Tab-separated table of C-alpha atoms in Angstrom:
chain	number	residue	atom	x	y	z
A	1	MET	CA	-9.672	60.913	58.430
A	2	GLY	CA	-9.050	57.548	60.231
A	3	ASP	CA	-6.116	55.234	58.716
A	4	THR	CA	-6.792	52.106	57.144
A	5	LEU	CA	-4.127	49.368	57.981
A	6	ASP	CA	-3.501	49.322	54.558
A	7	GLN	CA	-2.159	52.634	53.967
A	8	PRO	CA	0.911	54.494	55.369
A	9	PRO	CA	-0.927	56.805	57.686
A	10	ASP	CA	-1.305	60.263	56.872
A	11	GLY	CA	2.134	62.506	57.226
A	12	LEU	CA	4.513	59.409	57.471
A	13	ILE	CA	5.550	59.619	53.815
A	14	GLY	CA	5.881	63.412	51.989
A	15	GLY	CA	4.115	65.519	54.347
A	16	TYR	CA	0.519	66.059	56.176
A	17	HIS	CA	-1.644	65.824	52.744
A	18	GLY	CA	-5.235	66.463	55.051
A	19	GLY	CA	-6.501	69.799	54.401
A	20	SER	CA	-7.891	70.568	57.839
A	21	LEU	CA	-6.446	73.796	58.985
A	22	THR	CA	-8.191	72.759	62.264
A	23	VAL	CA	-5.993	69.404	62.451
A	24	ARG	CA	-2.894	71.842	61.405
A	25	ILE	CA	-3.233	74.482	64.151
A	26	LEU	CA	-3.402	71.360	66.973
A	27	MET	CA	-0.490	69.982	65.798
A	28	ILE	CA	1.494	73.540	66.023
A	29	VAL	CA	-0.696	73.978	68.812
A	30	PHE	CA	0.446	70.534	70.706
A	31	SER	CA	4.031	71.043	69.473
A	32	SER	CA	4.450	74.011	70.998
A	33	ILE	CA	3.114	73.224	73.610
A	34	ALA	CA	5.651	70.252	73.998
A	35	LEU	CA	8.716	72.330	73.609
A	36	TYR	CA	7.719	74.534	76.295
A	37	ASN	CA	7.547	72.210	78.624
A	38	ALA	CA	11.064	70.601	77.611
A	39	VAL	CA	12.482	74.185	77.825
A	40	GLU	CA	10.858	74.817	81.411
A	41	LEU	CA	11.591	71.139	82.633
A	42	PHE	CA	15.376	71.532	81.587
A	43	ILE	CA	15.597	74.759	83.700
A	44	LEU	CA	13.716	73.253	86.697
A	45	LEU	CA	16.135	70.416	86.389
A	46	PHE	CA	19.406	72.612	86.940
A	47	LEU	CA	17.581	75.085	89.468
A	48	THR	CA	16.461	72.135	92.096
A	49	PHE	CA	18.859	69.604	91.940
A	50	GLN	CA	22.558	70.529	93.489
A	51	SER	CA	24.205	67.433	92.862
A	52	TYR	CA	23.832	66.416	88.604
A	53	ARG	CA	23.948	62.914	89.040
A	54	GLY	CA	21.316	59.652	90.266
A	55	LEU	CA	18.895	57.422	87.888
A	56	TYR	CA	16.468	60.074	88.715
A	57	PHE	CA	17.752	63.042	87.682
A	58	TRP	CA	19.354	61.577	84.252
A	59	THR	CA	16.390	59.546	83.639
A	60	LEU	CA	14.570	63.538	83.342
A	61	LEU	CA	17.185	65.293	81.757
A	62	LEU	CA	17.942	62.242	79.021
A	63	SER	CA	14.040	62.410	78.814
A	64	VAL	CA	13.729	65.972	78.125
A	65	VAL	CA	16.617	66.639	75.789
A	66	LEU	CA	16.814	63.369	74.214
A	67	GLY	CA	13.266	62.171	73.674
A	68	VAL	CA	10.583	65.213	73.929
A	69	VAL	CA	12.637	67.831	72.040
A	70	PRO	CA	14.118	65.541	69.124
A	71	HIS	CA	10.447	63.818	68.956
A	72	THR	CA	8.711	66.969	68.503
A	73	ILE	CA	10.856	68.606	66.038
A	74	ALA	CA	11.002	65.312	63.748
A	75	TYR	CA	7.207	65.280	63.587
A	76	ILE	CA	7.193	69.137	62.395
A	77	LEU	CA	9.713	68.443	59.713
A	78	GLU	CA	7.687	65.332	58.708
A	79	PHE	CA	4.366	66.390	58.251
A	80	PHE	CA	5.309	70.211	56.775
A	81	ALA	CA	8.112	68.147	54.642
A	82	LEU	CA	10.555	70.396	55.660
A	83	ALA	CA	13.698	67.696	55.851
A	84	PRO	CA	14.657	64.893	54.196
A	85	LEU	CA	12.614	61.672	55.227
A	86	TRP	CA	15.647	59.550	56.313
A	87	LEU	CA	16.390	62.979	58.810
A	88	SER	CA	12.621	63.225	60.271
A	89	LEU	CA	12.510	59.769	61.259
A	90	THR	CA	15.629	59.356	63.060
A	91	LEU	CA	15.042	62.061	64.907
A	92	SER	CA	11.267	60.765	65.222
A	93	THR	CA	12.902	57.271	66.490
A	94	ILE	CA	15.317	58.725	68.772
A	95	GLY	CA	12.796	60.603	70.372
A	96	PHE	CA	10.580	57.976	70.861
A	97	TYR	CA	13.249	55.402	72.297
A	98	VAL	CA	14.291	57.739	75.117
A	99	MET	CA	10.906	59.173	75.543
A	100	VAL	CA	8.384	56.321	76.160
A	101	PRO	CA	10.331	54.171	77.941
A	102	GLY	CA	12.292	57.058	79.345
A	103	GLN	CA	8.849	57.536	81.064
A	104	SER	CA	8.709	54.232	82.558
A	105	VAL	CA	12.063	54.638	84.058
A	106	VAL	CA	11.768	57.605	85.534
A	107	LEU	CA	8.307	55.906	87.379
A	108	TYR	CA	10.926	53.609	88.535
A	109	SER	CA	13.680	55.340	89.807
A	110	ARG	CA	11.005	56.938	92.420
A	111	LEU	CA	9.568	53.856	92.885
A	112	HIS	CA	11.761	52.543	95.611
A	113	LEU	CA	10.322	55.452	98.034
A	114	VAL	CA	7.575	53.712	98.881
A	115	VAL	CA	8.417	49.909	98.316
A	116	GLN	CA	11.002	47.930	99.765
A	117	ASP	CA	10.458	44.588	98.180
A	118	ARG	CA	13.549	43.851	95.805
A	119	ARG	CA	11.140	41.218	94.094
A	120	VAL	CA	8.858	43.950	93.052
A	121	LEU	CA	11.179	46.383	91.965
A	122	ARG	CA	13.332	43.875	90.009
A	123	PHE	CA	10.301	42.429	88.099
A	124	VAL	CA	9.424	46.882	87.145
A	125	LEU	CA	13.057	46.758	86.092
A	126	TRP	CA	13.213	43.341	83.665
A	127	LEU	CA	9.707	44.291	82.436
A	128	ILE	CA	11.023	47.748	81.134
A	129	ILE	CA	13.966	46.354	79.875
A	130	ILE	CA	12.359	43.500	77.867
A	131	ASP	CA	9.329	45.518	76.742
A	132	ALA	CA	11.946	47.974	75.538
A	133	ILE	CA	13.365	45.347	72.841
A	134	ILE	CA	10.385	43.317	71.956
A	135	LEU	CA	8.771	46.651	70.741
A	136	LEU	CA	11.489	48.975	69.922
A	137	ILE	CA	13.318	47.384	67.716
A	138	PRO	CA	10.102	46.033	65.333
A	139	THR	CA	9.250	49.074	65.276
A	140	THR	CA	12.019	50.801	63.740
A	141	VAL	CA	12.205	48.126	61.351
A	142	LEU	CA	8.645	48.415	60.152
A	143	THR	CA	8.685	52.118	60.196
A	144	PHE	CA	11.763	53.109	58.193
A	145	SER	CA	10.455	49.506	55.291
A	146	THR	CA	6.880	51.482	55.183
A	147	ALA	CA	8.794	54.773	54.635
A	148	TYR	CA	11.378	53.127	51.871
A	149	VAL	CA	10.137	49.430	50.870
A	150	ARG	CA	6.497	50.640	50.721
A	151	THR	CA	4.757	46.870	50.008
A	152	ASP	CA	1.399	45.818	52.072
A	153	PRO	CA	2.998	43.463	54.776
A	154	PHE	CA	5.346	46.004	55.804
A	155	ILE	CA	2.706	48.699	56.011
A	156	ARG	CA	0.011	46.685	57.904
A	157	GLY	CA	2.579	45.582	59.979
A	158	TYR	CA	3.280	48.961	61.206
A	159	ASN	CA	0.392	50.391	61.849
A	160	VAL	CA	-0.698	46.850	63.438
A	161	MET	CA	2.617	47.682	65.229
A	162	GLU	CA	2.461	51.423	66.204
A	163	ARG	CA	-1.345	50.960	67.682
A	164	MET	CA	-0.519	47.618	69.803
A	165	GLN	CA	3.585	48.995	71.098
A	166	LEU	CA	1.472	52.565	72.478
A	167	ALA	CA	-0.695	50.737	73.892
A	168	TRP	CA	1.511	47.907	75.784
A	169	PHE	CA	4.142	50.811	77.324
A	170	CYS	CA	0.525	52.590	78.557
A	171	CYS	CA	-0.220	49.357	79.849
A	172	GLN	CA	3.360	49.379	81.389
A	173	GLU	CA	3.019	52.918	82.856
A	174	PHE	CA	-0.512	51.754	84.431
A	175	VAL	CA	1.100	48.948	86.188
A	176	ILE	CA	3.643	51.024	87.984
A	177	SER	CA	1.635	53.692	88.918
A	178	GLY	CA	-0.640	51.125	90.391
A	179	ILE	CA	2.212	49.896	92.434
A	180	TYR	CA	2.800	53.198	93.534
A	181	ILE	CA	-0.598	54.417	94.526
A	182	TRP	CA	-1.052	50.763	96.191
A	183	GLU	CA	2.086	51.209	98.085
A	184	THR	CA	0.649	54.907	99.379
A	185	VAL	CA	-2.246	53.529	100.662
A	186	LYS	CA	-0.375	51.096	102.723
A	187	LEU	CA	2.057	53.687	103.939
A	188	LEU	CA	-0.555	56.278	104.979
A	189	GLN	CA	-2.095	52.937	106.667
A	190	MET	CA	0.784	52.329	108.916
A	191	MET	CA	0.992	55.705	110.406
A	192	PRO	CA	-0.418	55.829	113.826
A	193	ASP	CA	-1.978	59.390	113.557
A	194	LYS	CA	-3.954	59.822	110.755
A	195	ASP	CA	-4.754	63.579	110.562
A	196	GLN	CA	-6.363	66.385	107.706
A	197	ARG	CA	-2.784	66.734	105.990
A	198	ARG	CA	-2.210	62.956	105.473
A	199	THR	CA	-5.226	62.361	104.182
A	200	ARG	CA	-5.033	65.212	101.526
A	201	ILE	CA	-1.434	64.508	100.555
A	202	MET	CA	-2.968	61.230	99.714
A	203	TYR	CA	-5.574	62.541	97.819
A	204	GLU	CA	-3.486	64.405	95.839
A	205	LEU	CA	-0.914	61.976	95.094
A	206	LEU	CA	-3.671	59.478	93.990
A	207	ALA	CA	-4.915	62.888	91.864
A	208	ILE	CA	-1.928	63.014	89.951
A	209	ASN	CA	-1.510	59.367	88.892
A	210	PHE	CA	-4.478	59.041	87.795
A	211	VAL	CA	-4.071	62.156	86.069
A	212	ILE	CA	-1.589	60.765	83.928
A	213	ILE	CA	-3.721	57.860	83.676
A	214	LEU	CA	-6.088	59.702	81.713
A	215	LEU	CA	-3.630	61.377	79.982
A	216	ASP	CA	-2.333	57.833	78.704
A	217	VAL	CA	-6.104	57.071	78.004
A	218	ALA	CA	-6.500	60.217	75.664
A	219	LEU	CA	-3.816	59.442	73.639
A	220	LEU	CA	-4.899	55.783	73.240
A	221	LEU	CA	-7.928	57.799	72.028
A	222	VAL	CA	-6.879	59.324	69.580
A	223	GLU	CA	-4.444	56.754	68.193
A	224	TYR	CA	-7.136	54.081	67.907
A	225	ILE	CA	-9.738	56.439	65.871
A	226	GLY	CA	-6.912	56.699	63.672
A	227	TYR	CA	-5.599	60.636	63.876
A	228	TYR	CA	-2.321	59.956	63.225
A	229	SER	CA	-0.701	63.009	62.852
A	230	LEU	CA	-2.474	64.081	65.646
A	231	GLN	CA	-1.258	61.554	67.687
A	232	THR	CA	1.978	61.727	66.990
A	233	THR	CA	2.174	65.416	68.085
A	234	LEU	CA	-0.074	64.807	70.891
A	235	LYS	CA	2.176	62.383	72.330
A	236	PRO	CA	5.332	64.435	73.341
A	237	MET	CA	3.247	67.242	75.070
A	238	VAL	CA	1.791	64.470	76.991
A	239	TYR	CA	4.889	63.033	77.929
A	240	SER	CA	6.650	66.423	78.344
A	241	ILE	CA	3.292	67.055	81.191
A	242	LYS	CA	3.770	63.305	82.858
A	243	LEU	CA	7.300	64.727	83.229
A	244	LYS	CA	6.212	67.745	84.791
A	245	LEU	CA	4.016	66.464	87.056
A	246	GLU	CA	6.613	63.924	88.198
A	247	PHE	CA	8.064	67.139	90.313
A	248	GLY	CA	4.733	66.984	91.930
A	249	VAL	CA	4.690	63.462	92.601
A	250	LEU	CA	7.649	63.547	94.323
A	251	GLY	CA	7.091	66.580	96.665
A	252	LYS	CA	3.572	65.300	97.963
A	253	LEU	CA	5.600	61.592	99.291
A	254	VAL	CA	8.347	63.432	101.040
A	255	SER	CA	5.814	65.982	102.333
A	256	LEU	CA	3.423	62.981	103.398
A	257	VAL	CA	6.592	61.351	105.393
A	258	GLN	CA	7.698	64.218	107.102
A	259	THR	CA	4.002	64.788	108.498
A	260	SER	CA	4.342	61.313	110.285
A	261	ARG	CA	7.635	62.897	111.486
A	262	SER	CA	6.186	66.195	112.850
A	263	GLN	CA	3.321	64.837	114.796
A	264	PRO	CA	4.599	62.161	117.551
A	265	THR	CA	2.842	60.037	119.442
A	266	SER	CA	2.335	60.808	123.262
A	267	GLY	CA	5.418	58.827	125.675
A	268	GLU	CA	6.123	56.242	122.845
A	269	PRO	CA	8.924	56.220	120.477
A	270	GLU	CA	7.852	57.316	116.920
A	271	GLU	CA	6.778	54.826	114.315
A	272	TYR	CA	8.101	54.453	111.037
A	273	PRO	CA	8.062	52.529	107.730
A	274	GLN	CA	11.362	50.460	108.044
A	275	PHE	CA	12.514	52.960	104.583
A	276	VAL	CA	12.499	55.849	106.802
A	277	ASP	CA	14.888	57.214	109.212
A	278	PRO	CA	13.318	60.385	111.047
A	279	THR	CA	16.667	62.022	111.477
A	280	GLN	CA	17.400	62.572	108.022
A	281	LEU	CA	13.785	64.288	107.643
A	282	THR	CA	15.091	67.757	107.720
A	283	SER	CA	13.475	70.027	105.312
A	284	ASP	CA	10.699	69.198	103.044
A	285	VAL	CA	11.601	68.666	99.139
A	286	THR	CA	10.202	68.958	95.648
A	287	HIS	CA	13.154	66.542	94.156
A	288	ALA	CA	14.322	63.138	93.909
A	289	ALA	CA	17.934	63.677	95.890
A	290	PRO	CA	21.015	61.430	94.570
A	291	VAL	CA	22.114	58.420	95.961
A	292	GLU	CA	25.173	58.363	97.905
A	293	ARG	CA	27.310	55.459	99.782
A	294	THR	CA	26.150	54.510	103.227
A	295	PRO	CA	27.155	51.791	105.681
A	296	ARG	CA	25.186	48.771	105.288
A	297	GLY	CA	22.062	48.494	107.153
A	298	LEU	CA	20.938	52.209	106.412
A	299	ARG	CA	18.536	51.915	103.974
A	300	GLY	CA	15.823	54.570	102.443
A	301	TRP	CA	15.965	57.837	103.301
A	302	ASN	CA	19.239	57.278	104.828
A	303	ASN	CA	20.500	58.037	101.042
A	304	ILE	CA	19.165	61.590	101.146
A	305	SER	CA	21.768	64.282	101.045
A	306	LEU	CA	21.574	67.430	102.844
A	307	GLU	CA	23.887	68.582	99.742
A	308	SER	CA	21.623	67.698	96.998
A	309	LEU	CA	18.728	70.316	97.968
A	310	PRO	CA	17.905	73.194	96.894
A	311	VAL	CA	20.133	75.687	99.026
A	312	SER	CA	16.661	77.250	99.960
A	313	GLU	CA	15.768	73.807	101.942
A	314	GLN	CA	19.474	73.630	103.756
A	315	ARG	CA	18.187	75.112	107.091
A	316	ILE	CA	19.709	72.359	109.020
A	317	ARG	CA	23.047	71.744	109.013
A	318	PRO	CA	24.208	68.304	109.044
A	319	SER	CA	26.192	68.699	112.842
A	320	THR	CA	22.657	69.667	114.270
A	321	ARG	CA	20.804	66.335	113.035
A	322	SER	CA	21.014	64.516	115.860
A	323	ARG	CA	19.613	67.523	117.878
A	324	VAL	CA	16.570	67.800	115.090
A	325	SER	CA	15.813	64.317	115.709
A	326	SER	CA	14.531	64.873	119.661
A	327	ASP	CA	12.959	68.039	118.303
A	328	SER	CA	8.969	67.060	118.191
A	329	GLY	CA	8.455	70.927	117.164
A	330	HIS	CA	10.743	70.997	113.934
A	331	PRO	CA	8.674	72.978	111.400
A	332	SER	CA	7.248	71.073	108.406
């Protein structure tokens, strides 16, 4: 079943030729789960966000609509020979462009919540941009050349590049997730009164990021074993699951910061990380809020607007924020 470097992957040209019914069923199952997750994410986005703007919202939306959906449909058309080759290749290329680098942009868009060093943020941004340029363009050229020119150098080049780019993008996500985990642990250590809830939230955050890493490892394993048809249908399912986990990551992070506000120390003013403005922590959220223009000196959580929260979470009006900051009994 494993593909060799000197042969086009089974399924890239003329549909899937393998006789395994199990593989065909798995391809349909993976594709169905990916499309279901995409529809669910699309609905959740518009039910969760009040303001449809901001890097986090748009990267999630585009990763679903222009990433997961076309990439999944493309390989259904390709493996079952339901459409011309040029159409399925074009759809899969567009989907990959948005879905895979888009996941890294989603990770980057929430990184500023825990990282205040602009050099780190700038490094991550340039890493995403440069990797996208040096990996996507050669892979696209080799994909269409393998499908239409079909000479040995192009075929071998495609097989090598396809494996390399998947591993590279996974390593890129490992780096971003690693920075996030590291900074979150540092944030917990800065909190004066560690309690059971904060510890639980920390482990939940680590568990979610660990699951994301395991999904990437599983994808790499299937790729390097040589199951091209399974890997290409498993990929959109994995990325759709990772996008759904993003809601959990952000919800836990905001709950973590809010916990630090609900338990002040005795007598002395509460201490917060630099990026936390306690007057803004009025309720729990499970999403990233859009960035609002604020005066120069205000950072981090000051950028979260009350209007961006779901109606059910708008428990406190802006006019009462000043009173909330002095009320240590605010419900968490």
